[in-house]
Amino acid sequence: MALVKIAIALTLAVLLLYHLLLNIRIHVRNTRQARSNGCKPVRSPDGYNLFGLTAALSLYKSRANRNLTVQVGLDMDKVGENPHTVRRRFPLVEFINTRDPENIKTILSNQTSDWELGEIRRGIISEYGGTGILTNEGQAWKVSRSRARPQFVQASVSNLALYERHAQELFFKLEPGPDGWTDVTDLQPLFFHLTLDATTEFFYGQSCYSQNGTAKASPRNAGGPLPPHSKVFTNCVDVATDWVGAMGVLGPWYKYAPARHFKRSRAKIYEFVDWYVKRAVERASEKSPTEAAEPSRFVVLDELAKLTDDKLWLRNETISLLTGGRSTSAALLSWMFYYLGRNPPLYQKLRQSVIQELGNDYEKKEYTASQLRASHYLKTCMYEILRLSAPTHTTTRSAARDTTLPQGGGPAGKDPVFIPKGTTVLIQIFLLHHRADIWGEDVDEFKPERWDRFDRGWEFIPFGGGPRACVGRDFAFTETAHVIVRMLQRYDDIQLIGDTEKVTYCGEITNKCGNGVQVKLHRAQGT
């Protein structure tokens, strides 16, 4: 027995020594590589940080307090001058945080061949949506992109009738009382239901009716058969996306997290989507002429099924696109009415601009998607909300080979940085959008007028940048703009209920309003 204990102790000691020597060797090698490239070490805001546990516990606490994204920025500020690229250590992982536009441009545009999505990001996302446009690399990604991008051309995303059908369902939830005011209502879950309904109709030809289970807003199969799990699809999507967001916080530890509820919801989502995929493939092969798609209607799945009959590929791609398309639009709508509720004069200013350009609700004046995009003040308000809220608050890349970033090293943070292969870089979009040295001391205020003097560049990347920029940004913009206009036409006043001073964030996959959007709305006369 004593010999066994000695053998175990010696084995552990050898493994520990091997790990220590390996780390020393890697450190020496990386130091030499950095020196040969004229690079300097990246600073860290962490003081005492036992195996990375101290930093991890601090961030988990800030996540519980709904200010995770803000706390990350406060931690970065601790390094002093030019605190825009820093090194952090968590258990089993070390990574780089950056909010430097030059570094971000290098990663996403100038040196894309040096970067990949990384094993952790691919692993987490593929647990939900399989391998698709959000996880593929190289030639597989090019195929996904080339097939998906044509589905989001202006003509296909400019169908305002689709968005209008689901806006009308929203209005049924916002009926006023005798005094003209609605009850206090949290708009955020309503917007997430609306965008899920619109995106499921856009992708599959039929809404999932999350706003109203008895509604028949979608032309296809109205009154006809519905896919399995239709009544619980919305809840399953919420469970699955929440799990993916939480796993992103866990990093490499996600493999050990409980996933029973997630897997149960994922299975139902797959059955729901597969029902549509099967019929789309049949229509494309003309095996089911009675279900031929209406020639005047555009359905993404039908178009993709003309390109391939790979049912697994069709499922994975549409789930990936659906997830991104739904969440960004809903978060943008939520933050728009949150900040308009905090700033009633700006609500009135935007409303008057909309009425002047696009008409009142009771006039039933029709407008086009082109007119929406041409509405200057509406557009600047949307840009400002995208800046303030950054619905996609963080994205990541991993070094595919040894590479460098142009700045962030040395005592002043201005020297080049050596990035060893496998290093993960977190691109902090929210923090980039909140840099006072770029946007001014009023960086945290809702000021649409700042866009009259600011040219968009790598300081503003709400939809990412470079070759992997979001393919659905026009869809998100048009859908969101239409709903904003219809809300402003229908309601002439807004009151934000609750704490109107402290802004909180629920930032996982999508940066949502931490406490929701509790408002009362006043119905305009004649509507």
Coordinates of C-alpha atoms in Angstrom, one line a residue:
M1 CA 0.0 0.0 0.0
A2 CA 2.8 2.4 0.9
L3 CA 4.5 1.6 -2.4
V4 CA 1.3 2.4 -4.3
K5 CA 1.1 5.8 -2.6
I6 CA 4.7 6.5 -3.4
A7 CA 4.2 5.6 -7.0
I8 CA 1.1 7.8 -7.3
A9 CA 3.0 10.7 -5.6
L10 CA 6.0 10.3 -8.0
T11 CA 3.7 10.1 -11.0
L12 CA 1.9 13.3 -10.0
A13 CA 5.3 15.0 -9.3
V14 CA 6.6 14.0 -12.7
L15 CA 3.5 15.2 -14.5
L16 CA 3.6 18.5 -12.6
L17 CA 7.3 18.9 -13.4
Y18 CA 6.7 18.1 -17.1
H19 CA 3.8 20.7 -17.2
L20 CA 6.1 23.3 -15.5
L21 CA 9.0 22.7 -17.9
L22 CA 6.7 22.7 -20.9
N23 CA 5.2 26.1 -19.8
I24 CA 8.7 27.5 -19.3
R25 CA 9.8 26.3 -22.7
I26 CA 6.7 27.9 -24.3
H27 CA 7.3 31.1 -22.4
V28 CA 10.9 31.3 -23.5
R29 CA 10.0 30.5 -27.1
N30 CA 7.2 33.2 -27.2
T31 CA 9.4 35.8 -25.6
R32 CA 12.0 35.2 -28.3
Q33 CA 9.4 35.4 -31.0
A34 CA 8.0 38.6 -29.5
R35 CA 11.4 40.2 -29.3
S36 CA 12.3 39.3 -32.9
N37 CA 9.0 41.0 -34.0
G38 CA 9.6 44.2 -31.9
C39 CA 6.7 43.3 -29.7
K40 CA 6.2 44.2 -26.0
P41 CA 4.1 42.3 -23.4
V42 CA 0.4 43.1 -23.0
R43 CA -0.5 44.6 -19.6
S44 CA -3.0 42.9 -17.2
P45 CA -5.4 44.5 -14.8
D46 CA -5.3 41.5 -12.5
G47 CA -3.3 41.8 -9.3
Y48 CA -3.5 38.7 -7.1
N49 CA -5.3 36.2 -9.2
L50 CA -5.0 32.6 -7.9
F51 CA -5.1 30.4 -11.0
G52 CA -7.4 32.9 -12.6
L53 CA -10.1 32.2 -10.0
T54 CA -10.1 35.8 -8.6
A55 CA -10.8 37.3 -12.0
A56 CA -13.5 34.7 -12.8
L57 CA -15.4 35.2 -9.5
S58 CA -15.3 38.9 -10.0
L59 CA -16.9 38.7 -13.5
Y60 CA -19.5 36.1 -12.4
K61 CA -20.5 38.5 -9.6
S62 CA -20.9 41.4 -12.1
R63 CA -22.9 39.1 -14.4
A64 CA -25.3 38.5 -11.6
N65 CA -25.6 42.2 -11.0
R66 CA -26.4 42.8 -14.7
N67 CA -23.3 44.9 -15.4
L68 CA -20.9 42.4 -16.9
T69 CA -20.0 44.4 -20.0
V70 CA -19.5 47.5 -18.0
Q71 CA -17.3 45.7 -15.4
V72 CA -15.0 44.3 -18.2
G73 CA -14.3 47.9 -19.2
L74 CA -13.7 49.1 -15.7
D75 CA -11.2 46.3 -15.2
M76 CA -9.4 47.3 -18.5
D77 CA -9.1 50.8 -17.3
K78 CA -7.0 49.7 -14.3
V79 CA -3.9 49.3 -16.5
G80 CA -3.5 53.0 -16.9
E81 CA -2.6 54.8 -20.2
N82 CA -4.2 53.6 -23.4
P83 CA -6.1 50.7 -21.6
H84 CA -7.6 49.3 -24.8
T85 CA -5.9 45.9 -25.1
V86 CA -5.2 43.8 -22.0
R87 CA -4.4 40.3 -21.0
R88 CA -6.8 38.3 -18.7
R89 CA -6.4 34.9 -17.0
F90 CA -9.2 32.6 -16.0
P91 CA -9.0 29.0 -14.9
L92 CA -7.4 26.9 -17.8
V93 CA -7.5 29.8 -20.2
E94 CA -5.7 33.1 -20.9
F95 CA -7.1 35.5 -23.4
I96 CA -6.8 39.1 -24.7
N97 CA -9.5 41.7 -24.5
T98 CA -9.4 44.5 -27.0
R99 CA -11.5 47.6 -27.8
D100 CA -8.8 49.1 -30.1
P101 CA -10.2 49.8 -33.6
E102 CA -6.8 49.2 -35.2
N103 CA -6.4 45.8 -33.6
I104 CA -10.0 45.0 -34.5
K105 CA -9.5 46.0 -38.1
T106 CA -6.3 43.8 -38.3
I107 CA -8.2 40.8 -37.0
L108 CA -11.4 41.1 -38.9
S109 CA -10.1 42.6 -42.2
N110 CA -6.4 43.0 -42.8
Q111 CA -5.0 39.7 -41.6
T112 CA -8.1 37.4 -41.7
S113 CA -5.9 34.4 -42.7
D114 CA -4.2 34.6 -39.3
W115 CA -7.4 34.2 -37.4
E116 CA -10.2 31.6 -37.0
L117 CA -13.3 31.3 -34.8
G118 CA -11.6 29.1 -32.3
E119 CA -12.4 25.7 -30.8
I120 CA -14.5 27.0 -27.9
R121 CA -16.7 29.2 -29.9
R122 CA -17.2 26.6 -32.6
G123 CA -17.9 23.9 -30.0
I124 CA -20.6 25.9 -28.1
I125 CA -22.5 27.2 -31.1
S126 CA -22.4 23.8 -32.9
E127 CA -24.0 22.3 -29.8
Y128 CA -27.1 24.2 -30.8
G129 CA -27.1 24.9 -34.5
G130 CA -24.6 22.2 -35.8
T131 CA -22.0 23.2 -38.3
G132 CA -23.2 26.2 -40.3
I133 CA -22.4 29.8 -41.3
L134 CA -21.7 30.7 -37.7
T135 CA -19.2 27.9 -37.1
N136 CA -17.7 27.0 -40.5
E137 CA -14.2 28.0 -41.6
G138 CA -12.4 28.0 -45.0
Q139 CA -14.2 26.6 -48.0
A140 CA -17.2 25.3 -46.0
W141 CA -17.8 28.9 -44.8
K142 CA -17.5 30.3 -48.3
V143 CA -20.2 27.8 -49.5
S144 CA -22.4 28.8 -46.6
R145 CA -21.9 32.5 -47.2
S146 CA -22.4 32.3 -51.0
R147 CA -25.7 30.5 -50.5
A148 CA -27.0 32.7 -47.7
R149 CA -26.0 36.1 -48.9
P150 CA -28.4 36.2 -52.0
Q151 CA -31.3 35.5 -49.7
F152 CA -30.8 38.9 -48.0
V153 CA -30.6 41.1 -51.0
Q154 CA -32.7 44.3 -50.8
A155 CA -35.7 42.9 -52.7
S156 CA -36.2 40.0 -50.3
V157 CA -35.9 42.0 -47.1
S158 CA -38.0 44.9 -48.2
N159 CA -41.4 43.0 -47.9
L160 CA -43.0 45.4 -45.4
A161 CA -46.2 43.5 -45.5
L162 CA -44.5 40.6 -43.7
Y163 CA -43.3 42.9 -40.9
E164 CA -46.7 44.7 -40.8
R165 CA -48.6 41.5 -40.1
H166 CA -46.7 40.8 -37.0
A167 CA -46.7 44.5 -35.9
Q168 CA -50.5 44.2 -35.9
E169 CA -50.3 41.2 -33.5
L170 CA -48.1 43.4 -31.2
F171 CA -50.7 46.1 -31.2
F172 CA -53.3 43.6 -29.9
K173 CA -51.1 43.3 -26.8
L174 CA -51.0 47.1 -26.4
E175 CA -54.6 48.2 -26.3
P176 CA -55.2 51.3 -24.2
G177 CA -57.7 51.8 -21.4
P178 CA -60.4 54.5 -21.3
D179 CA -57.8 57.2 -20.5
G180 CA -55.9 56.3 -23.7
W181 CA -53.0 54.8 -21.8
T182 CA -51.9 51.2 -21.9
D183 CA -51.2 49.2 -18.8
V184 CA -47.6 49.0 -17.7
T185 CA -46.1 46.5 -20.1
D186 CA -42.6 45.0 -20.6
L187 CA -42.0 45.6 -24.3
Q188 CA -38.8 43.4 -24.4
P189 CA -40.5 39.9 -24.4
L190 CA -43.1 41.2 -26.9
F191 CA -40.4 42.4 -29.3
F192 CA -38.6 39.0 -29.0
H193 CA -41.9 37.3 -29.9
L194 CA -42.5 39.6 -32.8
T195 CA -39.1 39.1 -34.3
L196 CA -39.3 35.3 -33.9
D197 CA -42.7 35.3 -35.7
A198 CA -41.3 37.5 -38.5
T199 CA -38.1 35.5 -38.9
T200 CA -39.8 32.1 -38.9
E201 CA -42.1 33.3 -41.6
F202 CA -39.2 34.8 -43.6
F203 CA -37.2 31.6 -43.3
Y204 CA -39.8 28.9 -43.3
G205 CA -42.8 30.5 -45.0
Q206 CA -45.0 30.3 -41.9
S207 CA -44.9 32.1 -38.5
C208 CA -44.6 30.2 -35.3
Y209 CA -47.3 32.5 -33.8
S210 CA -45.5 33.1 -30.6
Q211 CA -47.4 36.4 -30.1
N212 CA -50.8 34.8 -30.5
G213 CA -51.3 31.0 -30.9
T214 CA -54.7 31.5 -32.5
A215 CA -53.4 34.0 -35.1
K216 CA -53.1 33.2 -38.8
A217 CA -50.7 36.0 -39.8
S218 CA -48.8 33.9 -42.3
P219 CA -50.4 33.2 -45.7
R220 CA -49.0 29.7 -46.2
N221 CA -50.9 26.9 -44.6
A222 CA -53.3 29.2 -42.9
G223 CA -55.6 26.9 -41.1
G224 CA -53.6 23.9 -42.3
P225 CA -51.1 21.5 -40.6
L226 CA -48.5 22.9 -38.2
P227 CA -45.1 21.3 -37.4
P228 CA -44.5 19.3 -34.2
H229 CA -43.9 21.3 -31.0
S230 CA -45.3 24.5 -32.5
K231 CA -46.8 25.5 -29.1
V232 CA -43.6 25.2 -27.3
F233 CA -41.1 26.2 -30.0
T234 CA -40.7 29.8 -28.7
N235 CA -39.8 28.5 -25.2
C236 CA -37.4 26.0 -26.6
V237 CA -35.6 28.6 -28.6
D238 CA -35.3 30.8 -25.5
V239 CA -33.9 27.9 -23.4
A240 CA -31.4 26.9 -26.1
T241 CA -30.1 30.4 -26.8
D242 CA -29.9 31.2 -23.1
W243 CA -27.8 28.0 -22.6
V244 CA -25.5 29.0 -25.4
G245 CA -25.0 32.4 -23.9
A246 CA -24.3 31.0 -20.5
M247 CA -21.7 28.6 -21.9
G248 CA -19.9 31.5 -23.6
V249 CA -19.2 32.8 -20.1
L250 CA -17.9 29.4 -18.9
G251 CA -15.5 29.2 -21.8
P252 CA -13.6 25.8 -21.9
W253 CA -15.6 24.6 -18.9
Y254 CA -18.9 24.5 -20.9
K255 CA -18.4 20.8 -21.6
Y256 CA -19.0 20.0 -18.0
A257 CA -22.1 22.1 -17.5
P258 CA -25.6 20.6 -17.1
A259 CA -27.4 20.4 -20.4
R260 CA -30.4 18.2 -19.9
H261 CA -33.0 21.0 -20.4
F262 CA -31.0 22.4 -23.3
K263 CA -30.8 19.1 -25.1
R264 CA -34.5 18.5 -24.6
S265 CA -35.4 21.9 -26.1
R266 CA -32.8 21.4 -28.9
A267 CA -34.5 18.1 -29.9
K268 CA -37.9 19.8 -30.3
I269 CA -36.4 22.6 -32.3
Y270 CA -34.8 20.1 -34.7
E271 CA -38.1 18.3 -35.1
F272 CA -39.9 21.6 -35.8
V273 CA -37.3 22.7 -38.4
D274 CA -37.0 19.3 -40.0
W275 CA -40.7 19.3 -40.7
Y276 CA -40.3 22.4 -42.9
V277 CA -37.0 21.2 -44.4
K278 CA -38.6 17.9 -45.6
R279 CA -41.4 19.8 -47.4
A280 CA -39.1 22.3 -48.9
V281 CA -36.9 19.6 -50.4
E282 CA -39.9 17.8 -51.8
R283 CA -41.2 21.0 -53.4
A284 CA -37.8 21.7 -54.9
S285 CA -37.7 18.2 -56.4
E286 CA -41.3 18.6 -57.6
K287 CA -42.3 15.5 -55.7
S288 CA -45.1 17.5 -54.1
P289 CA -46.6 19.9 -56.7
T290 CA -49.7 20.6 -54.5
E291 CA -47.4 22.3 -52.0
A292 CA -45.6 24.3 -54.6
A293 CA -44.4 27.6 -53.2
E294 CA -46.4 30.7 -54.3
P295 CA -44.3 32.3 -57.0
S296 CA -44.9 35.8 -55.6
R297 CA -43.7 34.9 -52.1
F298 CA -40.1 34.7 -51.0
V299 CA -39.1 32.0 -48.5
V300 CA -35.5 31.5 -47.6
L301 CA -35.7 27.8 -47.1
D302 CA -37.4 27.2 -50.5
E303 CA -34.5 29.2 -52.1
L304 CA -31.8 27.2 -50.3
A305 CA -33.6 23.9 -51.1
K306 CA -33.1 24.7 -54.8
L307 CA -29.4 24.7 -54.2
T308 CA -29.0 21.5 -52.2
D309 CA -31.2 18.6 -50.9
D310 CA -28.9 18.1 -47.9
K311 CA -31.5 18.2 -45.1
L312 CA -28.9 18.4 -42.3
W313 CA -27.2 21.4 -44.0
L314 CA -30.6 23.1 -44.5
R315 CA -31.5 22.6 -40.9
N316 CA -28.2 23.9 -39.5
E317 CA -28.0 26.9 -41.8
T318 CA -31.5 28.2 -41.2
I319 CA -31.2 27.7 -37.4
S320 CA -28.0 29.7 -37.4
L321 CA -29.5 32.5 -39.5
L322 CA -32.7 32.5 -37.5
T323 CA -30.9 32.8 -34.2
G324 CA -28.9 35.9 -35.2
G325 CA -31.8 37.5 -37.2
R326 CA -34.3 37.3 -34.3
S327 CA -32.2 38.4 -31.4
T328 CA -30.4 41.4 -32.8
S329 CA -33.6 43.0 -34.1
A330 CA -35.5 42.4 -30.8
A331 CA -32.7 43.8 -28.7
L332 CA -32.4 46.9 -30.9
L333 CA -36.2 47.5 -30.6
S334 CA -36.1 47.1 -26.9
W335 CA -33.2 49.5 -26.4
M336 CA -34.8 52.0 -28.7
F337 CA -37.9 52.3 -26.6
Y338 CA -36.0 52.1 -23.4
Y339 CA -33.9 55.2 -24.3
L340 CA -36.9 57.0 -25.9
G341 CA -38.8 56.4 -22.6
R342 CA -35.9 58.0 -20.8
N343 CA -35.9 60.9 -23.2
P344 CA -39.6 61.9 -23.9
P345 CA -38.5 65.1 -25.9
L346 CA -36.6 62.8 -28.2
Y347 CA -39.6 60.5 -28.6
Q348 CA -41.6 63.5 -29.7
K349 CA -38.9 64.7 -32.0
L350 CA -38.5 61.4 -33.7
R351 CA -42.3 61.0 -33.9
Q352 CA -42.8 64.3 -35.6
S353 CA -40.0 63.4 -38.1
V354 CA -41.7 60.1 -38.9
I355 CA -45.1 61.7 -39.3
Q356 CA -43.8 64.4 -41.5
E357 CA -41.9 61.9 -43.8
L358 CA -44.0 58.8 -43.6
G359 CA -47.5 59.9 -42.4
N360 CA -49.8 59.2 -39.5
D361 CA -51.3 55.8 -38.6
Y362 CA -54.9 56.9 -39.4
E363 CA -53.9 58.2 -42.8
K364 CA -52.9 54.7 -43.8
K365 CA -50.2 56.2 -46.0
E366 CA -48.0 53.5 -47.5
Y367 CA -44.3 53.9 -47.6
T368 CA -41.5 51.8 -49.0
A369 CA -38.4 50.2 -47.5
S370 CA -36.3 52.7 -49.5
Q371 CA -38.2 55.6 -47.8
L372 CA -37.5 54.0 -44.4
R373 CA -33.8 53.8 -45.2
A374 CA -33.8 57.4 -46.4
S375 CA -35.4 58.8 -43.2
H376 CA -32.4 60.7 -41.8
Y377 CA -33.4 61.2 -38.2
L378 CA -34.8 57.7 -37.8
K379 CA -31.5 56.3 -39.2
T380 CA -29.4 58.4 -36.8
C381 CA -31.5 57.3 -33.8
M382 CA -31.0 53.7 -34.8
Y383 CA -27.3 54.2 -35.2
E384 CA -27.1 55.8 -31.8
I385 CA -29.0 52.8 -30.2
L386 CA -26.7 50.4 -32.0
R387 CA -23.8 52.3 -30.5
L388 CA -25.2 52.6 -27.0
S389 CA -26.5 49.0 -26.7
A390 CA -24.3 47.0 -29.1
P391 CA -26.8 44.0 -29.2
T392 CA -23.8 41.9 -30.4
H393 CA -21.6 43.1 -27.6
T394 CA -18.6 40.8 -28.0
T395 CA -17.2 38.6 -30.7
T396 CA -14.1 36.3 -30.6
R397 CA -11.3 35.1 -32.8
S398 CA -8.5 32.7 -32.1
A399 CA -5.0 32.9 -33.6
A400 CA -4.6 30.3 -36.4
R401 CA -0.9 30.8 -36.3
D402 CA 1.7 33.0 -34.6
T403 CA 0.8 36.6 -35.4
T404 CA 0.9 40.1 -34.2
L405 CA -1.4 43.1 -33.4
P406 CA -0.3 46.6 -34.2
Q407 CA -0.6 48.1 -30.7
G408 CA -1.5 47.3 -27.1
G409 CA 2.0 46.3 -25.8
G410 CA 4.5 48.0 -23.5
P411 CA 4.0 50.4 -20.6
A412 CA 2.1 52.9 -22.7
G413 CA 0.1 50.3 -24.7
K414 CA 1.4 51.6 -28.0
D415 CA 3.8 48.9 -29.0
P416 CA 3.0 45.8 -31.2
V417 CA 1.8 42.7 -29.5
F418 CA 2.9 39.1 -30.2
I419 CA 0.0 36.7 -30.3
P420 CA 0.9 33.0 -30.1
K421 CA -1.1 30.4 -32.0
G422 CA -4.2 29.4 -30.2
T423 CA -4.6 32.6 -28.2
T424 CA -8.2 33.8 -28.0
V425 CA -9.0 37.5 -28.5
L426 CA -12.3 38.9 -27.3
I427 CA -13.3 41.9 -29.4
Q428 CA -15.3 44.1 -27.1
I429 CA -17.8 45.9 -29.4
F430 CA -19.8 47.4 -26.6
L431 CA -16.7 48.9 -24.9
L432 CA -15.4 50.1 -28.3
H433 CA -18.7 52.0 -28.7
H434 CA -18.3 53.5 -25.2
R435 CA -14.8 55.0 -25.5
A436 CA -15.0 58.6 -24.4
D437 CA -11.8 59.4 -26.3
I438 CA -13.6 58.5 -29.6
W439 CA -17.2 59.5 -28.9
G440 CA -16.8 62.4 -26.5
E441 CA -17.4 62.8 -22.8
D442 CA -21.2 62.4 -23.4
V443 CA -20.5 58.9 -24.6
D444 CA -23.2 57.3 -22.3
E445 CA -25.9 59.7 -23.4
F446 CA -28.5 59.1 -26.1
K447 CA -27.6 61.8 -28.7
P448 CA -28.6 61.0 -32.3
E449 CA -27.3 64.3 -33.4
R450 CA -23.7 63.1 -32.9
W451 CA -24.1 61.2 -36.2
D452 CA -24.3 64.4 -38.1
R453 CA -20.6 64.9 -37.5
F454 CA -19.3 61.3 -37.2
D455 CA -18.2 59.2 -40.1
R456 CA -18.7 55.4 -39.6
G457 CA -15.4 53.5 -39.5
W458 CA -13.9 50.7 -37.4
E459 CA -14.9 52.6 -34.3
F460 CA -18.5 51.5 -35.0
I461 CA -19.1 47.8 -35.8
P462 CA -22.5 46.7 -34.6
F463 CA -22.7 44.0 -37.3
G464 CA -19.0 43.1 -37.2
G465 CA -16.7 43.8 -40.1
G466 CA -14.7 42.4 -42.8
P467 CA -15.6 39.2 -44.8
R468 CA -17.6 37.7 -41.9
A469 CA -19.8 40.8 -41.3
C470 CA -23.5 39.9 -40.6
V471 CA -25.3 38.9 -43.8
G472 CA -28.7 39.8 -42.3
R473 CA -28.0 43.4 -41.4
D474 CA -30.4 44.8 -44.0
F475 CA -33.1 42.4 -42.8
A476 CA -32.6 43.5 -39.2
F477 CA -32.5 47.2 -40.1
T478 CA -35.7 47.1 -42.3
E479 CA -37.7 45.0 -39.8
T480 CA -36.7 47.2 -36.9
A481 CA -37.2 50.5 -38.7
H482 CA -40.7 49.5 -39.8
V483 CA -41.8 48.5 -36.2
I484 CA -40.4 51.7 -34.8
V485 CA -42.3 53.8 -37.3
R486 CA -45.6 51.9 -36.7
M487 CA -45.2 52.3 -32.9
L488 CA -44.5 56.0 -33.2
Q489 CA -47.5 56.5 -35.6
R490 CA -49.8 54.7 -33.2
Y491 CA -48.7 56.0 -29.8
D492 CA -48.1 59.7 -29.2
D493 CA -46.5 59.5 -25.8
I494 CA -44.4 57.1 -23.6
Q495 CA -43.6 56.8 -20.0
L496 CA -40.7 54.6 -18.7
I497 CA -41.6 53.0 -15.4
G498 CA -39.1 52.2 -12.7
D499 CA -35.5 53.3 -12.3
T500 CA -34.8 55.6 -15.2
E501 CA -31.3 56.5 -14.2
K502 CA -29.3 53.2 -13.8
V503 CA -28.9 51.2 -17.0
T504 CA -28.4 47.5 -16.6
Y505 CA -27.4 44.9 -19.1
C506 CA -28.2 41.2 -19.6
G507 CA -25.4 40.4 -22.0
E508 CA -24.9 36.9 -23.1
I509 CA -25.5 36.1 -26.8
T510 CA -27.4 39.3 -27.1
N511 CA -27.1 42.4 -25.0
K512 CA -30.6 42.8 -23.6
C513 CA -32.1 45.4 -21.2
G514 CA -31.2 44.1 -17.8
N515 CA -34.6 45.1 -16.2
G516 CA -36.7 44.9 -19.3
V517 CA -38.5 47.8 -20.9
Q518 CA -41.4 48.7 -18.5
V519 CA -43.5 51.4 -20.2
K520 CA -46.9 52.9 -20.6
L521 CA -48.0 54.1 -24.0
H522 CA -50.6 56.7 -25.0
R523 CA -52.7 55.9 -28.1
A524 CA -52.7 58.8 -30.6
Q525 CA -56.1 60.2 -31.6
G526 CA -57.7 58.8 -34.7
T527 CA -55.7 55.5 -34.5

